[in-house]
């Protein structure tokens, strides 16, 4: 390279440099201008948007779940209360890595698969920054473990909440029902804003029926939180309105007596105060501990309950439909008297069996198997009820015909839901020709009328229906819808009675006399109850066949499998002169009414005489 | 000689009449020093709030500043000739340490950036932010300017070697900053616009292959997040959403010192380091941003002014490069926090908490003062 070209020219270099500096300054000013324009857009043009955004970051509307109403029995004994319980929740938005956090939590405290599943369900529906519950009922130790590890678990919250508790879980399992965690289907039906922050809802029984009253109204508070979801202070608060406290007609003493009397047997007891329709006891055995359901029952516990042959989850008192058997005979008697087909003096010849005109089939009386003959040559109404004569009622049923029988029995509460204030009630069956056509598309056969006349065949009734029937009898036709609820927040409910069943007084008296004989008569089917009794009562026994018995076969209790034995039934009311309690008892496969009637006696003893006296 | 004097900058000739002041004796550029003091003072003020009113954090940062000012003043005492003489040796030594970092470096957050000597950790790439432009300026200063093709290629080699070594650590942000500081020297040297536009075209054309073959997934993710923060609301997008919210909610007036909800309630991540501008914008509003920006702009203009008055090509090119690099810090940081640029680890110069960058930046300002001193010396 020629040397002369390589000479440096400081002036030229300086000029070039100055030109470049000008370019650089323009570039710098331009780019800083862009940055400034960006800040102007954010801070001035879009100020409102970001101010709202930062406010939403900072301030959160937190739901304050209302306190669920308490439930008392008529004596003021607490049947359902709320206890503080600690809940582990997660705020999705505060958690860096949800899966990692859940894994960490699982190492610290046991979390069941069911909990996780429910958590993910709830998470999918949750609003941003909402605490989603993961584990309920943390133990003292678990809380301590979580507190120690809190610093490395951002977004994990441990909160105290009131949880339902049933001090007498098993005793009132079917009477009260229970609350459980809200499932997907329920969430879709419930008012989403009212149930913000509420994790439980009534699932069955009173808890479900009176959910609206028990739940209360949700409250809200505006809280300032930091980025980790920790509440720093409360800015504004609207208190929740607690749910109303319920007082039930149930009497824990009567309930306990019924439960104890049923013991290990499967069955149900319903006791009603005939003056008000108030349900004094509602027992279905076996029961189960409702507390298990409050926090999501474990799979093992649930399958044990579900698969048990004794179906403990089945509420026999309102869901169980049984042939009422002879317990309908007093109502049948009323139908005969009121229709004018019989008088108390009318007698029917009783050879121990009955035959329809022009039919060779013999409809046997239960006594035939025992005595080889009928109850007496001629049987009147009093004797027919006292000794539970089938032949008398076969004859009456035939003359009454099935449709008139249906119309006379219906006002006693049979064949339709009583409307008691609990869930899952079933209607039973009060057959008629129309019913058979609709249900089975078949015509009615005359022989079926005879079966219906003694409460067999198609006829089915729930213990609740039988208790209502006993109550209508006891109150001489006064009818009330059976009620569990007595008062809300101490204010008694006054429910108007149903249309009464109007009947002649002497007819009631005739039926009462027969039912009195059942217990107090020499040949009454429940005369063993009269032993040591301190009051007078009226009752009617019943036995319901579980399997059909062939024309000439003999039922032998010892030879029949336990599950095929007859159901024992009993309805009663007392005191005889002015009844204050009407009872229906069923003992599944009890063999006969003798399994049921002592239970009714114990229940009535407790109601009339008090707990201590009922032991004898 | 008369002609020569006429070429002297105007202010320089005024100095002739006065006896040397203390500032001159200690080679201090007073306007620059005052601007830096104002900036670091404001920075500490913001930091106190951004660190959650932590006095220890402020004291710590103050100590860094103290060290940095000492480094700056010491640097100002060294003559430019000496810097020039040292430049090649510093470059060789610096590049050597970069190789050492790759071989025996200490990792942090998945990258090897540190070298540990006798329990003292240091980051050689920081020093290279000064050494690389110095070496390029030294190389070009000897040659005819604007540089010819061969000189440009050699200079690019000088820039590329350390840049690639730092990229291998891997530290994309620093590699780009160092490459930029070297390229700024070339730009100030007057490299032909033909080369610049050619390089720009080449860069645009290589954008796609770089995206496909060079960028790592996390780096791509940052760019995607910058373009659409909502795409990863709770992950990387969180930072940007929260910082934009902080800035925007500050409005014109700001929420008041220590009253920024975004920063005080921990919604804003990295609030006292890389994202500190968001705290300033939230609490002091657009007014605060303008004050900060004015300080920066004055410092930049002072830097360019020193360059224009410099007596040698080396001094000019160094002044221009240092000033432009300082600008890059400002632009990238303010841009990324406001969601204009992808999130890279570039602090807000002299405001973000941290020691290393402060010391390097102030050493650079020491160099600027040395340049300004040379100008006044010659003027005398």
PDB file of N, CA and C in Angstrom, chain A residues 118-187:
ATOM      1  N   UNK A 118     -62.164 -34.021  44.173  1.00  0.00           N
ATOM      2  CA  UNK A 118     -63.100 -32.936  44.484  1.00  0.00           C
ATOM      3  C   UNK A 118     -62.422 -31.585  44.323  1.00  0.00           C
ATOM      4  N   UNK A 119     -61.147 -31.523  44.736  1.00  0.00           N
ATOM      5  CA  UNK A 119     -60.376 -30.281  44.630  1.00  0.00           C
ATOM      6  C   UNK A 119     -60.305 -29.834  43.176  1.00  0.00           C
ATOM      7  N   UNK A 120     -59.994 -30.772  42.301  1.00  0.00           N
ATOM      8  CA  UNK A 120     -59.858 -30.410  40.890  1.00  0.00           C
ATOM      9  C   UNK A 120     -61.200 -30.010  40.282  1.00  0.00           C
ATOM     10  N   UNK A 121     -62.267 -30.679  40.730  1.00  0.00           N
ATOM     11  CA  UNK A 121     -63.608 -30.297  40.267  1.00  0.00           C
ATOM     12  C   UNK A 121     -63.906 -28.856  40.670  1.00  0.00           C
ATOM     13  N   UNK A 122     -63.656 -28.589  41.941  1.00  0.00           N
ATOM     14  CA  UNK A 122     -63.968 -27.249  42.470  1.00  0.00           C
ATOM     15  C   UNK A 122     -63.060 -26.210  41.819  1.00  0.00           C
ATOM     16  N   UNK A 123     -61.832 -26.602  41.595  1.00  0.00           N
ATOM     17  CA  UNK A 123     -60.859 -25.688  40.992  1.00  0.00           C
ATOM     18  C   UNK A 123     -61.341 -25.218  39.626  1.00  0.00           C
ATOM     19  N   UNK A 124     -61.923 -26.144  38.885  1.00  0.00           N
ATOM     20  CA  UNK A 124     -62.366 -25.813  37.528  1.00  0.00           C
ATOM     21  C   UNK A 124     -63.461 -24.747  37.559  1.00  0.00           C
ATOM     22  N   UNK A 125     -64.209 -24.692  38.664  1.00  0.00           N
ATOM     23  CA  UNK A 125     -65.312 -23.744  38.748  1.00  0.00           C
ATOM     24  C   UNK A 125     -64.960 -22.487  39.520  1.00  0.00           C
ATOM     25  N   UNK A 126     -63.773 -22.472  40.126  1.00  0.00           N
ATOM     26  CA  UNK A 126     -63.463 -21.387  41.050  1.00  0.00           C
ATOM     27  C   UNK A 126     -63.174 -20.093  40.301  1.00  0.00           C
ATOM     28  N   UNK A 127     -63.382 -18.992  41.010  1.00  0.00           N
ATOM     29  CA  UNK A 127     -63.047 -17.697  40.443  1.00  0.00           C
ATOM     30  C   UNK A 127     -61.569 -17.444  40.710  1.00  0.00           C
ATOM     31  N   UNK A 128     -60.978 -16.510  39.950  1.00  0.00           N
ATOM     32  CA  UNK A 128     -59.573 -16.205  40.208  1.00  0.00           C
ATOM     33  C   UNK A 128     -59.355 -15.779  41.652  1.00  0.00           C
ATOM     34  N   UNK A 129     -58.273 -16.196  42.195  1.00  0.00           N
ATOM     35  CA  UNK A 129     -57.845 -15.844  43.554  1.00  0.00           C
ATOM     36  C   UNK A 129     -58.780 -16.383  44.634  1.00  0.00           C
ATOM     37  N   UNK A 130     -59.540 -17.384  44.304  1.00  0.00           N
ATOM     38  CA  UNK A 130     -60.405 -17.975  45.318  1.00  0.00           C
ATOM     39  C   UNK A 130     -59.676 -19.146  45.961  1.00  0.00           C
ATOM     40  N   UNK A 131     -59.828 -19.252  47.282  1.00  0.00           N
ATOM     41  CA  UNK A 131     -59.204 -20.379  47.987  1.00  0.00           C
ATOM     42  C   UNK A 131     -60.053 -21.625  47.762  1.00  0.00           C
ATOM     43  N   UNK A 132     -59.456 -22.641  47.181  1.00  0.00           N
ATOM     44  CA  UNK A 132     -60.183 -23.869  46.879  1.00  0.00           C
ATOM     45  C   UNK A 132     -59.804 -24.922  47.921  1.00  0.00           C
ATOM     46  N   UNK A 133     -60.798 -25.480  48.628  1.00  0.00           N
ATOM     47  CA  UNK A 133     -60.481 -26.413  49.709  1.00  0.00           C
ATOM     48  C   UNK A 133     -59.898 -27.728  49.187  1.00  0.00           C
ATOM     49  N   UNK A 134     -58.900 -28.210  49.919  1.00  0.00           N
ATOM     50  CA  UNK A 134     -58.242 -29.459  49.524  1.00  0.00           C
ATOM     51  C   UNK A 134     -58.430 -30.532  50.589  1.00  0.00           C
ATOM     52  N   UNK A 135     -58.227 -30.180  51.855  1.00  0.00           N
ATOM     53  CA  UNK A 135     -58.379 -31.152  52.925  1.00  0.00           C
ATOM     54  C   UNK A 135     -59.203 -30.513  54.041  1.00  0.00           C
ATOM     55  N   UNK A 136     -60.133 -31.271  54.576  1.00  0.00           N
ATOM     56  CA  UNK A 136     -60.933 -30.783  55.684  1.00  0.00           C
ATOM     57  C   UNK A 136     -60.440 -31.428  56.981  1.00  0.00           C
ATOM     58  N   UNK A 137     -60.869 -30.838  58.079  1.00  0.00           N
ATOM     59  CA  UNK A 137     -60.642 -31.393  59.389  1.00  0.00           C
ATOM     60  C   UNK A 137     -59.184 -31.766  59.633  1.00  0.00           C
ATOM     61  N   UNK A 138     -58.337 -30.768  59.558  1.00  0.00           N
ATOM     62  CA  UNK A 138     -56.917 -30.992  59.839  1.00  0.00           C
ATOM     63  C   UNK A 138     -56.739 -31.236  61.331  1.00  0.00           C
ATOM     64  N   UNK A 139     -55.857 -32.139  61.647  1.00  0.00           N
ATOM     65  CA  UNK A 139     -55.574 -32.364  63.047  1.00  0.00           C
ATOM     66  C   UNK A 139     -54.609 -31.293  63.538  1.00  0.00           C
ATOM     67  N   UNK A 140     -54.493 -31.234  64.860  1.00  0.00           N
ATOM     68  CA  UNK A 140     -53.590 -30.271  65.493  1.00  0.00           C
ATOM     69  C   UNK A 140     -52.172 -30.421  64.922  1.00  0.00           C
ATOM     70  N   UNK A 141     -51.766 -31.658  64.770  1.00  0.00           N
ATOM     71  CA  UNK A 141     -50.402 -31.948  64.308  1.00  0.00           C
ATOM     72  C   UNK A 141     -50.215 -31.543  62.851  1.00  0.00           C
ATOM     73  N   UNK A 142     -51.227 -31.818  62.049  1.00  0.00           N
ATOM     74  CA  UNK A 142     -51.149 -31.449  60.633  1.00  0.00           C
ATOM     75  C   UNK A 142     -51.070 -29.935  60.470  1.00  0.00           C
ATOM     76  N   UNK A 143     -51.842 -29.233  61.308  1.00  0.00           N
ATOM     77  CA  UNK A 143     -51.806 -27.777  61.248  1.00  0.00           C
ATOM     78  C   UNK A 143     -50.424 -27.255  61.582  1.00  0.00           C
ATOM     79  N   UNK A 144     -49.818 -27.873  62.583  1.00  0.00           N
ATOM     80  CA  UNK A 144     -48.478 -27.452  62.989  1.00  0.00           C
ATOM     81  C   UNK A 144     -47.475 -27.716  61.864  1.00  0.00           C
ATOM     82  N   UNK A 145     -47.582 -28.883  61.249  1.00  0.00           N
ATOM     83  CA  UNK A 145     -46.684 -29.229  60.142  1.00  0.00           C
ATOM     84  C   UNK A 145     -46.803 -28.206  59.020  1.00  0.00           C
ATOM     85  N   UNK A 146     -48.039 -27.848  58.704  1.00  0.00           N
ATOM     86  CA  UNK A 146     -48.262 -26.893  57.620  1.00  0.00           C
ATOM     87  C   UNK A 146     -47.743 -25.507  57.994  1.00  0.00           C
ATOM     88  N   UNK A 147     -47.933 -25.138  59.250  1.00  0.00           N
ATOM     89  CA  UNK A 147     -47.492 -23.818  59.693  1.00  0.00           C
ATOM     90  C   UNK A 147     -45.974 -23.702  59.566  1.00  0.00           C
ATOM     91  N   UNK A 148     -45.281 -24.762  59.923  1.00  0.00           N
ATOM     92  CA  UNK A 148     -43.814 -24.758  59.858  1.00  0.00           C
ATOM     93  C   UNK A 148     -43.345 -24.605  58.413  1.00  0.00           C
ATOM     94  N   UNK A 149     -44.069 -25.240  57.483  1.00  0.00           N
ATOM     95  CA  UNK A 149     -43.644 -25.236  56.080  1.00  0.00           C
ATOM     96  C   UNK A 149     -44.289 -24.135  55.255  1.00  0.00           C
ATOM     97  N   UNK A 150     -44.997 -23.257  55.952  1.00  0.00           N
ATOM     98  CA  UNK A 150     -45.779 -22.239  55.254  1.00  0.00           C
ATOM     99  C   UNK A 150     -44.924 -21.375  54.329  1.00  0.00           C
ATOM    100  N   UNK A 151     -43.706 -21.065  54.770  1.00  0.00           N
ATOM    101  CA  UNK A 151     -42.864 -20.152  54.003  1.00  0.00           C
ATOM    102  C   UNK A 151     -42.546 -20.679  52.609  1.00  0.00           C
ATOM    103  N   UNK A 152     -42.501 -22.007  52.460  1.00  0.00           N
ATOM    104  CA  UNK A 152     -42.166 -22.539  51.134  1.00  0.00           C
ATOM    105  C   UNK A 152     -43.403 -23.020  50.391  1.00  0.00           C
ATOM    106  N   UNK A 153     -44.562 -22.619  50.895  1.00  0.00           N
ATOM    107  CA  UNK A 153     -45.801 -23.016  50.231  1.00  0.00           C
ATOM    108  C   UNK A 153     -46.653 -21.789  49.945  1.00  0.00           C
ATOM    109  N   UNK A 154     -46.210 -20.943  49.044  1.00  0.00           N
ATOM    110  CA  UNK A 154     -47.032 -19.783  48.750  1.00  0.00           C
ATOM    111  C   UNK A 154     -48.352 -20.218  48.123  1.00  0.00           C
ATOM    112  N   UNK A 155     -49.419 -19.526  48.474  1.00  0.00           N
ATOM    113  CA  UNK A 155     -50.726 -19.859  47.905  1.00  0.00           C
ATOM    114  C   UNK A 155     -51.458 -20.937  48.680  1.00  0.00           C
ATOM    115  N   UNK A 156     -50.825 -21.472  49.736  1.00  0.00           N
ATOM    116  CA  UNK A 156     -51.490 -22.498  50.541  1.00  0.00           C
ATOM    117  C   UNK A 156     -52.037 -21.836  51.800  1.00  0.00           C
ATOM    118  N   UNK A 157     -53.299 -22.050  52.060  1.00  0.00           N
ATOM    119  CA  UNK A 157     -53.981 -21.346  53.141  1.00  0.00           C
ATOM    120  C   UNK A 157     -54.606 -22.362  54.094  1.00  0.00           C
ATOM    121  N   UNK A 158     -54.469 -22.106  55.384  1.00  0.00           N
ATOM    122  CA  UNK A 158     -55.175 -22.920  56.377  1.00  0.00           C
ATOM    123  C   UNK A 158     -56.178 -22.014  57.078  1.00  0.00           C
ATOM    124  N   UNK A 159     -57.435 -22.372  56.975  1.00  0.00           N
ATOM    125  CA  UNK A 159     -58.484 -21.517  57.511  1.00  0.00           C
ATOM    126  C   UNK A 159     -59.363 -22.310  58.463  1.00  0.00           C
ATOM    127  N   UNK A 160     -59.930 -21.596  59.433  1.00  0.00           N
ATOM    128  CA  UNK A 160     -60.883 -22.245  60.321  1.00  0.00           C
ATOM    129  C   UNK A 160     -62.278 -22.064  59.743  1.00  0.00           C
ATOM    130  N   UNK A 161     -63.059 -23.118  59.771  1.00  0.00           N
ATOM    131  CA  UNK A 161     -64.440 -22.990  59.339  1.00  0.00           C
ATOM    132  C   UNK A 161     -65.316 -23.834  60.251  1.00  0.00           C
ATOM    133  N   UNK A 162     -66.581 -23.420  60.351  1.00  0.00           N
ATOM    134  CA  UNK A 162     -67.498 -24.208  61.162  1.00  0.00           C
ATOM    135  C   UNK A 162     -68.001 -25.374  60.324  1.00  0.00           C
ATOM    136  N   UNK A 163     -67.942 -26.538  60.888  1.00  0.00           N
ATOM    137  CA  UNK A 163     -68.390 -27.734  60.181  1.00  0.00           C
ATOM    138  C   UNK A 163     -69.522 -28.384  60.955  1.00  0.00           C
ATOM    139  N   UNK A 164     -70.446 -28.979  60.217  1.00  0.00           N
ATOM    140  CA  UNK A 164     -71.573 -29.634  60.836  1.00  0.00           C
ATOM    141  C   UNK A 164     -71.103 -30.789  61.722  1.00  0.00           C
ATOM    142  N   UNK A 165     -71.771 -30.929  62.843  1.00  0.00           N
ATOM    143  CA  UNK A 165     -71.468 -32.057  63.713  1.00  0.00           C
ATOM    144  C   UNK A 165     -72.767 -32.575  64.290  1.00  0.00           C
ATOM    145  N   UNK A 166     -72.889 -33.881  64.312  1.00  0.00           N
ATOM    146  CA  UNK A 166     -74.105 -34.505  64.839  1.00  0.00           C
ATOM    147  C   UNK A 166     -73.757 -35.236  66.129  1.00  0.00           C
ATOM    148  N   UNK A 167     -74.163 -34.665  67.273  1.00  0.00           N
ATOM    149  CA  UNK A 167     -73.811 -35.304  68.550  1.00  0.00           C
ATOM    150  C   UNK A 167     -74.420 -36.704  68.668  1.00  0.00           C
ATOM    151  N   UNK A 168     -75.566 -36.916  67.980  1.00  0.00           N
ATOM    152  CA  UNK A 168     -76.200 -38.235  68.038  1.00  0.00           C
ATOM    153  C   UNK A 168     -76.315 -38.770  66.623  1.00  0.00           C
ATOM    154  N   UNK A 169     -75.168 -38.903  65.968  1.00  0.00           N
ATOM    155  CA  UNK A 169     -75.132 -39.215  64.549  1.00  0.00           C
ATOM    156  C   UNK A 169     -75.988 -40.408  64.146  1.00  0.00           C
ATOM    157  N   UNK A 170     -75.785 -41.551  64.796  1.00  0.00           N
ATOM    158  CA  UNK A 170     -76.471 -42.763  64.366  1.00  0.00           C
ATOM    159  C   UNK A 170     -77.950 -42.746  64.773  1.00  0.00           C
ATOM    160  N   UNK A 171     -78.212 -42.215  65.941  1.00  0.00           N
ATOM    161  CA  UNK A 171     -79.582 -42.227  66.465  1.00  0.00           C
ATOM    162  C   UNK A 171     -80.534 -41.456  65.550  1.00  0.00           C
ATOM    163  N   UNK A 172     -80.060 -40.334  65.021  1.00  0.00           N
ATOM    164  CA  UNK A 172     -80.942 -39.503  64.201  1.00  0.00           C
ATOM    165  C   UNK A 172     -80.598 -39.567  62.710  1.00  0.00           C
ATOM    166  N   UNK A 173     -79.862 -40.610  62.329  1.00  0.00           N
ATOM    167  CA  UNK A 173     -79.357 -40.621  60.955  1.00  0.00           C
ATOM    168  C   UNK A 173     -80.462 -40.408  59.929  1.00  0.00           C
ATOM    169  N   UNK A 174     -81.587 -41.103  60.084  1.00  0.00           N
ATOM    170  CA  UNK A 174     -82.641 -40.991  59.076  1.00  0.00           C
ATOM    171  C   UNK A 174     -83.611 -39.855  59.381  1.00  0.00           C
ATOM    172  N   UNK A 175     -83.688 -39.463  60.643  1.00  0.00           N
ATOM    173  CA  UNK A 175     -84.604 -38.383  60.985  1.00  0.00           C
ATOM    174  C   UNK A 175     -84.065 -37.044  60.505  1.00  0.00           C
ATOM    175  N   UNK A 176     -82.767 -36.810  60.693  1.00  0.00           N
ATOM    176  CA  UNK A 176     -82.184 -35.524  60.332  1.00  0.00           C
ATOM    177  C   UNK A 176     -81.597 -35.511  58.929  1.00  0.00           C
ATOM    178  N   UNK A 177     -81.078 -36.651  58.509  1.00  0.00           N
ATOM    179  CA  UNK A 177     -80.276 -36.648  57.292  1.00  0.00           C
ATOM    180  C   UNK A 177     -78.914 -36.081  57.618  1.00  0.00           C
ATOM    181  N   UNK A 178     -78.237 -35.586  56.617  1.00  0.00           N
ATOM    182  CA  UNK A 178     -76.895 -35.081  56.871  1.00  0.00           C
ATOM    183  C   UNK A 178     -76.513 -34.090  55.788  1.00  0.00           C
ATOM    184  N   UNK A 179     -75.439 -33.334  56.076  1.00  0.00           N
ATOM    185  CA  UNK A 179     -74.864 -32.466  55.041  1.00  0.00           C
ATOM    186  C   UNK A 179     -73.611 -33.142  54.505  1.00  0.00           C
ATOM    187  N   UNK A 180     -73.256 -32.793  53.303  1.00  0.00           N
ATOM    188  CA  UNK A 180     -72.029 -33.316  52.708  1.00  0.00           C
ATOM    189  C   UNK A 180     -71.475 -32.261  51.786  1.00  0.00           C
ATOM    190  N   UNK A 181     -70.295 -32.530  51.275  1.00  0.00           N
ATOM    191  CA  UNK A 181     -69.666 -31.556  50.388  1.00  0.00           C
ATOM    192  C   UNK A 181     -70.454 -31.432  49.090  1.00  0.00           C
ATOM    193  N   UNK A 182     -70.571 -30.231  48.643  1.00  0.00           N
ATOM    194  CA  UNK A 182     -71.355 -29.941  47.431  1.00  0.00           C
ATOM    195  C   UNK A 182     -70.725 -30.645  46.234  1.00  0.00           C
ATOM    196  N   UNK A 183     -71.532 -31.412  45.537  1.00  0.00           N
ATOM    197  CA  UNK A 183     -70.989 -32.073  44.355  1.00  0.00           C
ATOM    198  C   UNK A 183     -71.331 -31.284  43.098  1.00  0.00           C
ATOM    199  N   UNK A 184     -70.840 -31.769  41.986  1.00  0.00           N
ATOM    200  CA  UNK A 184     -70.953 -31.034  40.719  1.00  0.00           C
ATOM    201  C   UNK A 184     -72.411 -30.740  40.364  1.00  0.00           C
ATOM    202  N   UNK A 185     -73.255 -31.751  40.523  1.00  0.00           N
ATOM    203  CA  UNK A 185     -74.653 -31.604  40.138  1.00  0.00           C
ATOM    204  C   UNK A 185     -75.344 -30.566  41.025  1.00  0.00           C
ATOM    205  N   UNK A 186     -75.061 -30.650  42.323  1.00  0.00           N
ATOM    206  CA  UNK A 186     -75.668 -29.689  43.253  1.00  0.00           C
ATOM    207  C   UNK A 186     -75.183 -28.275  42.974  1.00  0.00           C
ATOM    208  N   UNK A 187     -73.896 -28.172  42.659  1.00  0.00           N
ATOM    209  CA  UNK A 187     -73.331 -26.845  42.397  1.00  0.00           C
ATOM    210  C   UNK A 187     -74.057 -26.169  41.239  1.00  0.00           C
TER     211      UNK A 187
END
